[in-house]
Amino acid sequence: MHKIRTESLTGIVLRSIPVGEADRLVIIVTRERGKFKCLARGVRKPTSKLGGFLEPMHEVFITVQISRLYPIVKDVRTIGVLNQVSNNVPHYLYLMYVAELLESFILEEETNVEIFDLYKFVLQIFNDVHEVNMLSLFFQLKLLMLCGYGPELSACAECRSVLNIEDQYFGFLQGGIICPRCMTEIRRTQYSHIFEINLQLIKLLRLSQRETWDKLQTFKVNSEDIGKSLQIINNYITYVIDRKLKSAQFLKFDHI
Amino acid sequence: MSNLEYSKVQPINNLIESFHRLPGIGPKMAQRLTYYLVRMSTKEAETLANAIRDLKEKVIYCSRCHNISDINPCSICQDTTRDSSIICVVEDPLDVVAIESATVFKGIYHVLHGVIAPMKGIGPEDIKLNDLVDRINQGNVKELVLATNPNVEGDATTAYIQDLVVSFDLKITRLARGLPMGGDLEYADFVTLSRAIEGRQVLG
């Protein structure tokens, strides 16, 4: 007799896409299997017993039946609603950007518990954070690190020499800071991917990359610097993933 | 356009590709529909072709509510028996059909043609929100019923509209949330149950 194969996973719903008559393709970041896509049948009908469990930012325990195309959702239980931002539009726009960013970086079938925990942490503390841009910078740099795209901020990404106390450059192609000496040797065609960066911003990027959120909060940081740093990292991310995130256009990095 | 060749007969290929572009229709279904049409009588096929042509030639968007109609303003906006001081804001024209089928709402509509969905690149400027504000500005509107879908995107759009019209002297309501008819309480999810409890009503 043919045995039905099921699998149970813990994850956070990133988003869902309507498909067919009343179904949804649900994209989840899971603890066990990285990005996971599954089909939830009939969930757009008001009488569906699963629909309400599969909203974005819900941490769920999900059981799926493995099928030829997409696994089919058989059962879902809510572990917790990590954030309910839908009545705060700027926060909603921000968290949708975070979700899209995560979806672009994580791969299917690639377990990364640290990324899962990072996303969960950001969702949990988001509403209580005073400086949302700081949290966004923290999240983006940590995500880049965990995915192997963390920018080089301690030495020159070209010559590997220790950086002098002077303003530097940030090169997307080089993946980090470029010292003024190396900058003179870089071809003009690459200039559109290089930005000037002052010491204050480098320090802020380093702290955001290295420190924990609790420690980061103990530093006094200028919100203008956070906005500038965020813009650099956002452009770097666009360069890394080779496309502009759709939700990025609705964010204002200078104030929120 | 797909380069797949479904058949050696070009008109069949073209129709399969056209059907395949429709939402929810895969290549197999597109093939089935096409071969069904091949077997159909010429008269039936002409009726279908004329219906599609009429749809594109005669169906327009109402200049007031943006609902689909064959006249402008649409029959609902023109209906003097309806209460034009109550506007029900919905996501798309199918929602108008659903609410009308309930036969309890006697106001008029405003169709947004979407919701704020940042991950799809849809922002407030991309839906018919400015026209809604214009309608409110013209006066006579006393109540706005926000009837977006009960999900994160629908709720965010509701919140945005609420902020947008807060300066107007308006009653802003939204559809009740809670348990569906025929559903079992034990299967209700956390959000639905919490909203059902929040929105509980006094009996008697």
Short mmCIF file of C-alpha atoms in Angstrom, two decimals:
data_model
loop_
_atom_site.label_atom_id
_atom_site.label_comp_id
_atom_site.label_asym_id
_atom_site.label_seq_id
_atom_site.Cartn_x
_atom_site.Cartn_y
_atom_site.Cartn_z
CA MET A 1 0.00 0.00 0.00
CA HIS A 2 1.24 3.49 -0.86
CA LYS A 3 2.37 5.29 2.27
CA ILE A 4 1.54 8.99 2.65
CA ARG A 5 4.67 10.93 3.55
CA THR A 6 4.23 13.82 5.92
CA GLU A 7 6.66 16.20 7.52
CA SER A 8 6.35 18.63 10.40
CA LEU A 9 8.24 21.91 10.54
CA THR A 10 8.51 25.01 12.69
CA GLY A 11 8.53 28.25 10.76
CA ILE A 12 7.53 31.86 10.38
CA VAL A 13 5.21 32.80 7.52
CA LEU A 14 6.85 35.31 5.18
CA ARG A 15 4.03 35.75 2.72
CA SER A 16 1.44 33.92 0.69
CA ILE A 17 0.41 34.17 -2.93
CA PRO A 18 -3.14 33.45 -4.11
CA VAL A 19 -3.23 30.55 -6.59
CA GLY A 20 -6.10 28.78 -8.30
CA GLU A 21 -9.68 29.09 -7.11
CA ALA A 22 -9.18 29.43 -3.36
CA ASP A 23 -5.63 28.22 -2.60
CA ARG A 24 -2.51 29.98 -1.43
CA LEU A 25 1.14 29.24 -1.97
CA VAL A 26 2.67 29.94 1.42
CA ILE A 27 6.33 30.89 1.77
CA ILE A 28 7.76 30.14 5.19
CA VAL A 29 11.20 30.52 6.73
CA THR A 30 11.64 27.30 8.66
CA ARG A 31 14.01 26.28 11.38
CA GLU A 32 14.62 22.89 9.76
CA ARG A 33 14.65 23.49 6.00
CA GLY A 34 15.35 27.14 5.29
CA LYS A 35 12.89 28.70 2.85
CA PHE A 36 9.94 26.39 2.39
CA LYS A 37 7.06 26.70 -0.07
CA CYS A 38 3.84 24.79 0.46
CA LEU A 39 0.34 24.82 -0.92
CA ALA A 40 -2.56 25.57 1.39
CA ARG A 41 -5.74 24.37 -0.28
CA GLY A 42 -9.01 26.27 0.08
CA VAL A 43 -7.63 28.75 2.61
CA ARG A 44 -9.15 31.79 0.91
CA LYS A 45 -12.64 30.55 1.73
CA PRO A 46 -14.04 32.04 4.97
CA THR A 47 -14.86 28.56 6.28
CA SER A 48 -11.28 27.30 5.91
CA LYS A 49 -9.89 26.07 9.20
CA LEU A 50 -6.29 26.81 8.17
CA GLY A 51 -6.50 30.31 6.65
CA GLY A 52 -6.09 32.33 9.82
CA PHE A 53 -2.98 30.40 10.85
CA LEU A 54 -1.03 31.28 7.73
CA GLU A 55 -0.80 35.05 8.00
CA PRO A 56 2.63 36.73 7.75
CA MET A 57 4.67 36.99 10.93
CA HIS A 58 2.92 34.06 12.60
CA GLU A 59 5.25 31.45 14.04
CA VAL A 60 3.63 28.14 13.23
CA PHE A 61 4.04 24.41 13.64
CA ILE A 62 3.05 23.06 10.27
CA THR A 63 2.45 19.55 8.99
CA VAL A 64 2.67 19.01 5.26
CA GLN A 65 2.04 16.09 3.00
CA ILE A 66 4.83 15.65 0.49
CA SER A 67 3.49 15.65 -3.05
CA ARG A 68 4.93 15.82 -6.53
CA LEU A 69 4.88 19.62 -6.90
CA TYR A 70 4.45 21.58 -3.68
CA PRO A 71 3.98 20.00 -0.24
CA ILE A 72 0.33 20.35 0.82
CA VAL A 73 -0.52 21.88 4.19
CA LYS A 74 -2.43 19.37 6.29
CA ASP A 75 -2.37 20.99 9.70
CA VAL A 76 -1.13 24.23 11.26
CA ARG A 77 -0.93 25.37 14.83
CA THR A 78 0.09 28.85 15.90
CA ILE A 79 3.06 28.96 18.25
CA GLY A 80 2.84 32.72 18.52
CA VAL A 81 1.90 35.87 16.64
CA LEU A 82 5.28 37.57 16.55
CA ASN A 83 4.02 40.92 15.38
CA GLN A 84 0.75 42.56 14.41
CA VAL A 85 1.81 45.68 12.59
CA SER A 86 -1.00 45.97 10.11
CA ASN A 87 -2.54 48.94 11.91
CA ASN A 88 0.76 50.84 11.81
CA VAL A 89 1.47 51.45 8.14
CA PRO A 90 5.15 52.62 8.37
CA HIS A 91 5.98 49.59 10.54
CA TYR A 92 4.06 47.30 8.21
CA LEU A 93 6.03 48.63 5.21
CA TYR A 94 9.26 48.08 7.12
CA LEU A 95 8.49 44.51 8.14
CA MET A 96 7.38 43.63 4.63
CA TYR A 97 10.76 44.90 3.43
CA VAL A 98 12.49 42.73 6.04
CA ALA A 99 10.45 39.72 4.88
CA GLU A 100 11.25 40.35 1.21
CA LEU A 101 14.91 40.79 2.06
CA LEU A 102 14.95 37.51 3.94
CA GLU A 103 13.13 35.73 1.13
CA SER A 104 15.74 36.97 -1.36
CA PHE A 105 18.66 35.72 0.70
CA ILE A 106 17.66 32.40 2.16
CA LEU A 107 17.63 29.28 0.07
CA GLU A 108 15.31 26.33 0.02
CA GLU A 109 16.56 23.18 1.77
CA GLU A 110 19.34 25.12 3.47
CA THR A 111 19.07 24.93 7.23
CA ASN A 112 20.15 28.07 9.00
CA VAL A 113 18.80 28.24 12.53
CA GLU A 114 20.66 31.49 13.19
CA ILE A 115 18.79 33.29 10.41
CA PHE A 116 15.48 31.93 11.70
CA ASP A 117 16.31 33.12 15.22
CA LEU A 118 17.45 36.52 13.94
CA TYR A 119 14.17 37.07 12.08
CA LYS A 120 12.14 35.92 15.07
CA PHE A 121 14.09 38.25 17.34
CA VAL A 122 13.55 41.24 15.04
CA LEU A 123 9.80 40.59 14.82
CA GLN A 124 9.49 40.21 18.56
CA ILE A 125 11.27 43.42 19.54
CA PHE A 126 10.22 45.57 16.56
CA ASN A 127 7.26 47.32 18.23
CA ASP A 128 9.29 48.30 21.29
CA VAL A 129 12.29 49.68 19.42
CA HIS A 130 12.71 53.43 19.47
CA GLU A 131 15.09 53.66 16.49
CA VAL A 132 13.64 51.36 13.81
CA ASN A 133 16.36 52.27 11.30
CA MET A 134 19.01 51.08 13.75
CA LEU A 135 17.28 47.71 14.07
CA SER A 136 17.00 47.51 10.29
CA LEU A 137 20.73 48.20 9.92
CA PHE A 138 21.51 45.60 12.58
CA PHE A 139 19.28 43.02 10.85
CA GLN A 140 20.69 43.67 7.39
CA LEU A 141 24.32 43.42 8.47
CA LYS A 142 23.72 40.29 10.54
CA LEU A 143 21.79 38.71 7.64
CA LEU A 144 24.61 39.54 5.22
CA MET A 145 27.11 37.95 7.62
CA LEU A 146 25.03 34.80 8.09
CA CYS A 147 24.59 34.42 4.34
CA GLY A 148 28.29 34.88 3.62
CA TYR A 149 28.02 38.36 2.11
CA GLY A 150 29.16 40.31 5.16
CA PRO A 151 31.13 43.38 4.02
CA GLU A 152 34.82 43.66 4.97
CA LEU A 153 34.95 46.55 7.44
CA SER A 154 38.20 46.01 9.34
CA ALA A 155 40.78 46.08 6.55
CA CYS A 156 40.95 47.22 2.95
CA ALA A 157 39.00 44.71 0.83
CA GLU A 158 41.56 45.17 -1.99
CA CYS A 159 45.03 45.19 -0.38
CA ARG A 160 44.06 43.72 3.05
CA SER A 161 46.08 46.41 4.81
CA VAL A 162 44.91 47.87 8.11
CA LEU A 163 42.87 51.03 7.61
CA ASN A 164 44.37 54.36 8.62
CA ILE A 165 42.35 56.91 10.55
CA GLU A 166 41.00 58.76 7.54
CA ASP A 167 37.89 58.72 5.36
CA GLN A 168 37.61 55.63 3.17
CA TYR A 169 35.50 54.23 0.34
CA PHE A 170 32.93 51.46 0.25
CA GLY A 171 33.06 49.32 -2.89
CA PHE A 172 30.19 46.97 -3.74
CA LEU A 173 32.25 44.91 -6.17
CA GLN A 174 35.11 44.63 -3.67
CA GLY A 175 32.65 43.77 -0.88
CA GLY A 176 33.71 46.29 1.71
CA ILE A 177 35.98 49.18 2.59
CA ILE A 178 38.62 50.31 0.10
CA CYS A 179 41.52 52.42 1.28
CA PRO A 180 42.32 55.73 -0.53
CA ARG A 181 45.53 54.22 -1.98
CA CYS A 182 43.70 51.32 -3.65
CA MET A 183 41.01 53.73 -4.78
CA THR A 184 43.53 55.47 -7.07
CA GLU A 185 44.13 52.20 -8.88
CA ILE A 186 40.47 51.33 -9.40
CA ARG A 187 39.13 51.86 -12.89
CA ARG A 188 36.71 54.69 -13.51
CA THR A 189 34.03 52.27 -14.78
CA GLN A 190 33.61 50.94 -11.24
CA TYR A 191 33.03 54.37 -9.71
CA SER A 192 29.23 54.01 -9.79
CA HIS A 193 29.58 51.16 -7.30
CA ILE A 194 31.85 53.03 -4.90
CA PHE A 195 30.79 55.47 -2.21
CA GLU A 196 32.80 57.68 0.08
CA ILE A 197 32.38 56.71 3.70
CA ASN A 198 33.58 58.58 6.77
CA LEU A 199 35.08 57.05 9.90
CA GLN A 200 31.92 57.55 11.92
CA LEU A 201 29.88 55.47 9.49
CA ILE A 202 32.54 52.75 9.31
CA LYS A 203 32.49 52.54 13.10
CA LEU A 204 28.71 52.29 13.11
CA LEU A 205 28.74 49.53 10.48
CA ARG A 206 31.39 47.60 12.41
CA LEU A 207 29.44 47.83 15.66
CA SER A 208 26.20 46.76 13.96
CA GLN A 209 27.97 43.82 12.38
CA ARG A 210 29.80 42.60 15.47
CA GLU A 211 27.78 43.46 18.53
CA THR A 212 24.60 42.05 19.97
CA TRP A 213 21.46 44.18 19.87
CA ASP A 214 21.57 44.81 23.61
CA LYS A 215 25.18 46.02 23.43
CA LEU A 216 24.49 48.09 20.33
CA GLN A 217 21.81 50.00 22.16
CA THR A 218 24.30 51.22 24.74
CA PHE A 219 26.12 53.29 22.08
CA LYS A 220 25.00 56.81 21.31
CA VAL A 221 24.41 57.00 17.58
CA ASN A 222 23.33 59.90 15.43
CA SER A 223 20.14 59.07 13.46
CA GLU A 224 21.52 60.86 10.39
CA ASP A 225 24.48 58.46 10.43
CA ILE A 226 22.13 55.51 10.75
CA GLY A 227 20.18 56.73 7.70
CA LYS A 228 23.38 57.16 5.65
CA SER A 229 24.72 53.74 6.69
CA LEU A 230 21.41 52.15 5.88
CA GLN A 231 21.44 53.68 2.43
CA ILE A 232 24.92 52.29 1.73
CA ILE A 233 23.97 48.81 2.96
CA ASN A 234 20.70 48.92 1.08
CA ASN A 235 22.53 49.75 -2.16
CA TYR A 236 25.08 47.03 -1.38
CA ILE A 237 22.25 44.52 -0.96
CA THR A 238 20.74 45.60 -4.28
CA TYR A 239 24.15 44.96 -5.84
CA VAL A 240 24.51 41.54 -4.16
CA ILE A 241 21.07 40.23 -5.11
CA ASP A 242 21.24 42.01 -8.48
CA ARG A 243 17.74 43.49 -8.26
CA LYS A 244 15.90 46.16 -6.36
CA LEU A 245 13.52 44.88 -3.73
CA LYS A 246 9.97 45.90 -4.56
CA SER A 247 9.19 46.96 -1.02
CA ALA A 248 12.32 49.16 -0.73
CA GLN A 249 10.70 52.00 -2.69
CA PHE A 250 8.23 52.61 0.15
CA LEU A 251 10.86 53.05 2.83
CA LYS A 252 12.30 56.32 3.95
CA PHE A 253 15.74 55.80 5.38
CA ASP A 254 16.13 59.25 6.83
CA HIS A 255 13.10 59.06 9.08
CA ILE A 256 10.41 56.61 10.08
CA MET B 1 5.26 34.46 -25.29
CA SER B 2 6.03 30.78 -24.80
CA ASN B 3 7.99 29.03 -27.52
CA LEU B 4 6.42 25.66 -26.76
CA GLU B 5 4.74 23.99 -29.68
CA TYR B 6 1.60 22.25 -28.53
CA SER B 7 0.37 21.36 -32.00
CA LYS B 8 1.54 21.51 -35.61
CA VAL B 9 -1.57 23.58 -36.40
CA GLN B 10 -0.73 27.22 -35.77
CA PRO B 11 -4.27 28.50 -34.86
CA ILE B 12 -4.52 25.74 -32.24
CA ASN B 13 -1.13 26.66 -30.88
CA ASN B 14 -2.11 30.33 -30.66
CA LEU B 15 -5.33 29.61 -28.77
CA ILE B 16 -3.61 27.23 -26.34
CA GLU B 17 -1.07 29.92 -25.57
CA SER B 18 -3.83 32.51 -25.10
CA PHE B 19 -5.71 30.27 -22.67
CA HIS B 20 -2.48 29.42 -20.86
CA ARG B 21 -1.97 33.09 -20.07
CA LEU B 22 -5.25 33.21 -18.12
CA PRO B 23 -4.99 32.86 -14.34
CA GLY B 24 -5.38 29.33 -13.01
CA ILE B 25 -5.13 27.66 -16.41
CA GLY B 26 -2.21 25.34 -16.96
CA PRO B 27 -1.01 23.96 -20.30
CA LYS B 28 -3.13 20.78 -20.06
CA MET B 29 -6.30 22.68 -19.27
CA ALA B 30 -5.51 25.14 -22.09
CA GLN B 31 -5.16 22.20 -24.47
CA ARG B 32 -8.45 20.65 -23.31
CA LEU B 33 -10.33 23.92 -23.77
CA THR B 34 -8.85 24.47 -27.22
CA TYR B 35 -9.71 21.00 -28.47
CA TYR B 36 -13.21 21.40 -27.02
CA LEU B 37 -13.58 24.60 -29.07
CA VAL B 38 -12.38 22.78 -32.19
CA ARG B 39 -15.28 20.36 -31.80
CA MET B 40 -17.76 23.16 -31.03
CA SER B 41 -20.21 24.32 -33.72
CA THR B 42 -19.30 27.50 -35.59
CA LYS B 43 -22.34 29.28 -34.15
CA GLU B 44 -21.38 28.50 -30.55
CA ALA B 45 -17.80 29.56 -31.22
CA GLU B 46 -19.02 32.84 -32.73
CA THR B 47 -21.20 33.48 -29.68
CA LEU B 48 -18.16 32.99 -27.45
CA ALA B 49 -15.98 35.21 -29.65
CA ASN B 50 -18.65 37.93 -29.69
CA ALA B 51 -19.03 37.72 -25.91
CA ILE B 52 -15.29 38.30 -25.48
CA ARG B 53 -15.33 41.15 -28.01
CA ASP B 54 -18.34 42.78 -26.30
CA LEU B 55 -16.59 42.43 -22.97
CA LYS B 56 -13.62 44.43 -24.19
CA GLU B 57 -15.66 46.96 -26.16
CA LYS B 58 -18.58 47.64 -23.82
CA VAL B 59 -17.31 47.08 -20.30
CA ILE B 60 -15.93 50.23 -18.73
CA TYR B 61 -14.96 51.45 -15.28
CA CYS B 62 -17.44 53.70 -13.51
CA SER B 63 -15.90 57.16 -13.18
CA ARG B 64 -17.27 57.50 -9.62
CA CYS B 65 -16.76 54.16 -7.90
CA HIS B 66 -14.39 52.41 -10.35
CA ASN B 67 -16.58 49.34 -10.42
CA ILE B 68 -16.90 47.59 -13.76
CA SER B 69 -20.03 48.51 -15.66
CA ASP B 70 -21.48 48.99 -19.12
CA ILE B 71 -22.77 52.47 -18.33
CA ASN B 72 -21.13 55.48 -16.75
CA PRO B 73 -21.92 56.17 -13.90
CA CYS B 74 -22.71 52.56 -13.08
CA SER B 75 -26.21 51.37 -12.16
CA ILE B 76 -25.37 51.34 -8.44
CA CYS B 77 -24.09 54.94 -8.47
CA GLN B 78 -27.17 56.03 -10.46
CA ASP B 79 -29.65 54.24 -8.21
CA THR B 80 -31.47 56.99 -6.30
CA THR B 81 -32.98 54.51 -3.84
CA ARG B 82 -29.53 53.75 -2.43
CA ASP B 83 -28.00 55.77 0.37
CA SER B 84 -25.15 57.70 -1.25
CA SER B 85 -23.92 58.92 2.15
CA ILE B 86 -22.52 55.45 2.96
CA ILE B 87 -19.55 54.29 0.91
CA CYS B 88 -18.33 50.73 1.16
CA VAL B 89 -14.64 50.49 0.22
CA VAL B 90 -13.69 47.17 -1.37
CA GLU B 91 -10.56 45.75 -2.98
CA ASP B 92 -11.93 44.63 -6.34
CA PRO B 93 -15.14 44.40 -8.37
CA LEU B 94 -15.77 40.80 -7.31
CA ASP B 95 -16.16 42.02 -3.74
CA VAL B 96 -19.02 44.27 -4.90
CA VAL B 97 -20.71 41.20 -6.38
CA ALA B 98 -20.24 39.30 -3.10
CA ILE B 99 -21.64 42.10 -0.93
CA GLU B 100 -24.53 42.72 -3.33
CA SER B 101 -25.45 39.04 -3.17
CA ALA B 102 -25.96 39.43 0.58
CA THR B 103 -28.68 42.06 -0.26
CA VAL B 104 -28.25 43.91 3.05
CA PHE B 105 -26.02 46.80 2.07
CA LYS B 106 -27.94 49.74 0.61
CA GLY B 107 -25.13 52.25 0.25
CA ILE B 108 -22.73 52.77 -2.66
CA TYR B 109 -19.23 51.45 -3.32
CA HIS B 110 -15.68 52.50 -4.00
CA VAL B 111 -13.43 49.93 -5.65
CA LEU B 112 -9.73 50.34 -4.86
CA HIS B 113 -8.47 47.85 -7.46
CA GLY B 114 -5.89 46.45 -5.09
CA VAL B 115 -4.43 46.82 -1.63
CA ILE B 116 -1.17 48.16 -0.28
CA ALA B 117 1.19 45.24 -0.92
CA PRO B 118 4.83 46.35 -0.66
CA MET B 119 6.21 42.95 -1.65
CA LYS B 120 4.35 43.24 -4.96
CA GLY B 121 5.51 46.82 -5.39
CA ILE B 122 1.99 48.20 -4.82
CA GLY B 123 1.89 51.34 -2.72
CA PRO B 124 -0.86 53.79 -1.76
CA GLU B 125 -0.36 55.73 -5.02
CA ASP B 126 -1.11 52.64 -7.08
CA ILE B 127 -4.66 52.11 -5.87
CA LYS B 128 -7.73 54.38 -6.19
CA LEU B 129 -7.26 56.17 -2.88
CA ASN B 130 -7.00 59.73 -4.18
CA ASP B 131 -10.36 59.35 -5.89
CA LEU B 132 -11.86 58.17 -2.62
CA VAL B 133 -10.62 61.31 -0.87
CA ASP B 134 -12.04 63.40 -3.75
CA ARG B 135 -15.43 61.76 -3.28
CA ILE B 136 -15.37 62.47 0.44
CA ASN B 137 -14.26 66.03 -0.27
CA GLN B 138 -17.34 66.58 -2.38
CA GLY B 139 -19.40 66.24 0.83
CA ASN B 140 -22.54 64.19 1.50
CA VAL B 141 -20.53 61.19 2.76
CA LYS B 142 -21.37 60.30 6.35
CA GLU B 143 -20.00 56.81 6.72
CA LEU B 144 -17.13 54.85 5.24
CA VAL B 145 -17.40 51.07 5.53
CA LEU B 146 -13.96 49.55 5.08
CA ALA B 147 -14.47 46.09 3.60
CA THR B 148 -10.98 44.95 2.66
CA ASN B 149 -10.06 41.29 3.00
CA PRO B 150 -9.25 40.16 6.55
CA ASN B 151 -5.51 39.65 6.07
CA VAL B 152 -2.35 41.65 6.76
CA GLU B 153 -2.48 43.57 3.48
CA GLY B 154 -6.19 44.33 3.86
CA ASP B 155 -5.71 45.48 7.44
CA ALA B 156 -2.77 47.71 6.50
CA THR B 157 -4.84 49.30 3.73
CA THR B 158 -7.67 49.86 6.21
CA ALA B 159 -5.24 51.53 8.62
CA TYR B 160 -3.88 53.73 5.82
CA ILE B 161 -7.39 54.85 4.78
CA GLN B 162 -8.24 55.54 8.40
CA ASP B 163 -5.23 57.87 8.68
CA LEU B 164 -6.05 59.44 5.33
CA VAL B 165 -9.62 60.43 6.19
CA VAL B 166 -9.18 61.13 9.88
CA SER B 167 -9.60 64.89 9.33
CA PHE B 168 -13.06 64.47 7.79
CA ASP B 169 -16.20 64.43 9.88
CA LEU B 170 -16.97 60.80 9.07
CA LYS B 171 -18.08 57.63 10.76
CA ILE B 172 -15.49 55.00 9.84
CA THR B 173 -16.52 51.39 10.24
CA ARG B 174 -15.14 48.06 9.11
CA LEU B 175 -16.68 44.67 8.58
CA ALA B 176 -16.99 42.56 11.71
CA ARG B 177 -14.39 39.85 12.29
CA GLY B 178 -15.14 36.53 13.81
CA LEU B 179 -16.31 33.01 13.32
CA PRO B 180 -17.78 31.89 10.01
CA MET B 181 -21.26 30.35 9.82
CA GLY B 182 -21.04 26.58 9.91
CA GLY B 183 -17.52 26.52 11.36
CA ASP B 184 -16.48 24.74 14.55
CA LEU B 185 -15.07 26.83 17.37
CA GLU B 186 -12.34 24.27 18.10
CA TYR B 187 -10.82 24.79 14.65
CA ALA B 188 -10.73 28.58 14.87
CA ASP B 189 -7.28 30.15 14.72
CA PHE B 190 -5.78 32.45 17.31
CA VAL B 191 -6.40 35.70 15.39
CA THR B 192 -10.00 34.91 14.42
CA LEU B 193 -10.86 33.84 17.95
CA SER B 194 -9.24 36.87 19.54
CA ARG B 195 -11.12 39.18 17.15
CA ALA B 196 -14.36 37.33 17.74
CA ILE B 197 -13.94 37.83 21.49
CA GLU B 198 -12.97 41.50 21.04
CA GLY B 199 -16.03 42.08 18.88
CA ARG B 200 -18.50 40.15 21.07
CA GLN B 201 -22.00 41.56 21.24
CA VAL B 202 -24.45 42.05 24.07
CA LEU B 203 -27.56 39.94 23.67
CA GLY B 204 -30.98 41.23 24.52
#
